[in-house]
XYZ file of N, CA and C in Angstrom:
252
model
N 96.067 94.536 89.139
C 96.265 95.679 89.995
C 96.984 95.292 91.286
N 96.682 94.101 91.795
C 97.324 93.671 93.035
C 98.841 93.666 92.908
N 99.330 93.108 91.817
C 100.784 93.052 91.660
C 101.367 94.458 91.478
N 100.616 95.349 90.831
C 101.081 96.736 90.696
C 101.192 97.401 92.050
N 100.167 97.252 92.888
C 100.190 97.853 94.223
C 101.288 97.229 95.077
N 101.460 95.927 94.959
C 102.518 95.234 95.705
C 103.891 95.747 95.257
N 104.064 95.914 93.946
C 105.337 96.423 93.415
C 105.594 97.868 93.832
N 104.559 98.694 93.860
C 104.730 100.075 94.323
C 105.152 100.070 95.787
N 104.490 99.244 96.593
C 104.889 99.111 97.998
C 106.333 98.657 98.119
N 106.742 97.728 97.258
C 108.116 97.246 97.264
C 109.113 98.329 96.895
N 108.770 99.134 95.912
C 109.656 100.245 95.535
C 109.814 101.230 96.683
N 108.720 101.505 97.380
C 108.789 102.421 98.518
C 109.710 101.844 99.596
N 109.489 100.584 99.941
C 110.272 99.960 101.017
C 111.726 99.766 100.604
N 111.959 99.201 99.434
C 113.322 98.844 99.045
C 114.139 100.023 98.546
N 113.543 100.866 97.718
C 114.308 101.965 97.132
C 114.317 103.220 97.994
N 113.150 103.602 98.490
C 113.053 104.846 99.243
C 113.434 104.676 100.711
N 113.112 103.529 101.289
C 113.356 103.322 102.715
C 114.551 102.426 102.980
N 115.206 101.976 101.935
C 116.397 101.121 102.056
C 116.120 99.906 102.947
N 114.959 99.274 102.728
C 114.513 98.064 103.439
C 114.261 98.267 104.931
N 114.120 99.500 105.353
C 113.758 99.777 106.740
C 112.232 99.834 106.851
N 111.728 99.670 108.070
C 110.283 99.742 108.301
C 109.733 101.099 107.884
N 110.509 102.150 108.147
C 110.131 103.507 107.774
C 111.370 104.248 107.280
N 111.139 105.241 106.453
C 112.246 106.072 105.985
C 112.745 106.928 107.146
N 114.018 107.190 107.168
C 114.595 107.981 108.250
C 114.051 109.409 108.275
N 113.658 109.918 107.140
C 113.166 111.288 107.074
C 111.647 111.349 107.133
N 111.028 110.295 107.659
C 109.606 110.301 107.978
C 108.660 110.309 106.806
N 107.501 110.871 107.058
C 106.385 110.832 106.131
C 106.581 111.734 104.916
N 107.559 112.608 104.958
C 107.784 113.529 103.844
C 108.041 112.773 102.538
N 108.702 111.638 102.641
C 108.980 110.836 101.444
C 107.686 110.401 100.774
N 106.768 109.854 101.551
C 105.505 109.393 100.976
C 104.682 110.555 100.435
N 104.711 111.689 101.101
C 103.982 112.856 100.598
C 104.533 113.283 99.245
N 105.851 113.281 99.120
C 106.496 113.667 97.861
C 106.143 112.657 96.753
N 106.225 111.375 97.069
C 105.892 110.335 96.088
C 104.426 110.463 95.673
N 103.560 110.704 96.644
C 102.134 110.850 96.361
C 101.881 111.997 95.387
N 102.469 113.144 95.665
C 102.296 114.298 94.768
C 102.799 113.985 93.359
N 103.951 113.366 93.292
C 104.564 113.040 91.995
C 103.699 112.067 91.198
N 103.232 110.991 91.857
C 102.425 109.993 91.148
C 101.065 110.548 90.743
N 100.444 111.352 91.606
C 99.150 111.947 91.247
C 99.299 112.872 90.052
N 100.407 113.618 89.998
C 100.630 114.519 88.870
C 100.858 113.739 87.575
N 101.576 112.626 87.664
C 101.908 111.845 86.470
C 100.807 110.869 86.065
N 100.146 110.245 87.063
C 99.225 109.143 86.762
C 97.777 109.399 87.158
N 97.520 110.451 87.906
C 96.158 110.773 88.315
C 95.828 110.239 89.695
N 94.543 110.148 89.956
C 94.043 109.752 91.280
C 94.471 108.327 91.634
N 94.333 108.005 92.918
C 94.635 106.649 93.368
C 95.947 106.532 94.109
N 96.689 107.623 94.212
C 97.992 107.573 94.847
C 98.074 108.550 96.023
N 97.011 108.569 96.807
C 96.986 109.424 97.993
C 97.998 108.916 99.008
N 98.280 109.739 99.988
C 99.191 109.346 101.055
C 98.675 108.082 101.740
N 97.383 108.034 101.996
C 96.777 106.860 102.638
C 96.955 105.614 101.781
N 96.715 105.731 100.485
C 96.876 104.574 99.594
C 98.323 104.105 99.544
N 99.266 105.033 99.516
C 100.679 104.645 99.488
C 101.083 103.949 100.785
N 100.555 104.420 101.911
C 100.830 103.750 103.182
C 100.290 102.324 103.152
N 99.107 102.161 102.565
C 98.513 100.822 102.455
C 99.329 99.945 101.529
N 99.810 100.483 100.428
C 100.646 99.711 99.499
C 101.947 99.289 100.175
N 102.531 100.197 100.951
C 103.758 99.875 101.678
C 103.493 98.749 102.678
N 102.403 98.869 103.417
C 102.053 97.826 104.400
C 101.756 96.511 103.697
N 101.079 96.570 102.562
C 100.759 95.387 101.757
C 102.047 94.646 101.409
N 103.047 95.376 100.949
C 104.323 94.752 100.612
C 104.995 94.163 101.850
N 104.999 94.902 102.947
C 105.663 94.433 104.162
C 105.006 93.168 104.725
N 103.677 93.127 104.689
C 102.964 91.967 105.238
C 103.076 90.763 104.310
N 102.991 90.996 103.008
C 103.040 89.909 102.024
C 104.332 90.005 101.226
N 105.450 90.049 101.928
C 106.748 90.265 101.280
C 107.066 89.203 100.235
N 106.587 88.001 100.441
C 106.762 86.943 99.443
C 105.527 86.964 98.549
N 105.579 87.762 97.518
C 104.437 88.044 96.663
C 103.738 86.838 96.082
N 104.383 85.694 96.079
C 103.764 84.520 95.471
C 102.537 84.047 96.246
N 102.330 84.530 97.471
C 101.159 84.091 98.224
C 99.917 84.922 97.913
N 100.044 85.924 97.056
C 98.890 86.739 96.703
C 97.899 85.924 95.888
N 96.647 86.067 96.218
C 95.595 85.335 95.530
C 94.839 86.253 94.581
N 94.671 85.814 93.353
C 93.884 86.580 92.386
C 92.397 86.540 92.716
N 92.014 85.671 93.621
C 90.600 85.566 93.999
C 90.195 86.651 94.990
N 91.176 87.341 95.563
C 90.891 88.440 96.479
C 91.167 89.756 95.766
N 90.322 90.737 96.027
C 90.502 92.055 95.423
C 91.375 92.930 96.328
N 91.736 94.106 95.811
C 92.484 95.061 96.610
C 91.703 95.409 97.882
N 90.395 95.555 97.761
C 89.559 95.862 98.928
C 89.647 94.762 99.977
N 89.677 93.512 99.534
C 89.819 92.404 100.480
C 91.149 92.500 101.229
N 92.209 92.763 100.501
C 93.517 92.869 101.145
C 93.564 94.065 102.101
N 92.930 95.170 101.741
C 92.887 96.324 102.645
C 92.187 95.958 103.940
N 91.116 95.186 103.853
C 90.418 94.726 105.060
C 91.315 93.812 105.889
N 92.029 92.915 105.240
C 92.938 92.018 105.961
C 94.062 92.791 106.631
N 94.569 93.816 105.977
C 95.643 94.611 106.562
C 95.179 95.390 107.784
N 93.892 95.674 107.840
C 93.355 96.427 108.976
C 93.221 95.583 110.237
N 93.314 94.265 110.102
C 93.203 93.385 111.251
C 94.511 93.430 112.030
N 94.405 93.694 113.302
C 95.585 93.797 114.160
C 96.026 92.416 114.634
N 97.336 92.252 114.758
C 97.883 90.998 115.277
C 97.795 90.938 116.799
N 97.528 92.056 117.421
C 97.519 92.126 118.896
C 96.273 91.575 119.482
């Protein structure tokens, strides 16, 4: 699941946002993607989850550092830690 979430985050950043931190047309893109994925695949693709997947990809852009010993919940906790 980790690699799936990382890949979804990558698709959002690379394809939808053209490698920018955020899409130029704002949050509407993620809302549209969320609706589409929920309709096709079911629950688990809320706006909040997609934002987390996008952040997951941005923070761990070199996917080879992902550890199978950590769960998605662990990574969500790590992403919540501020660098400031």
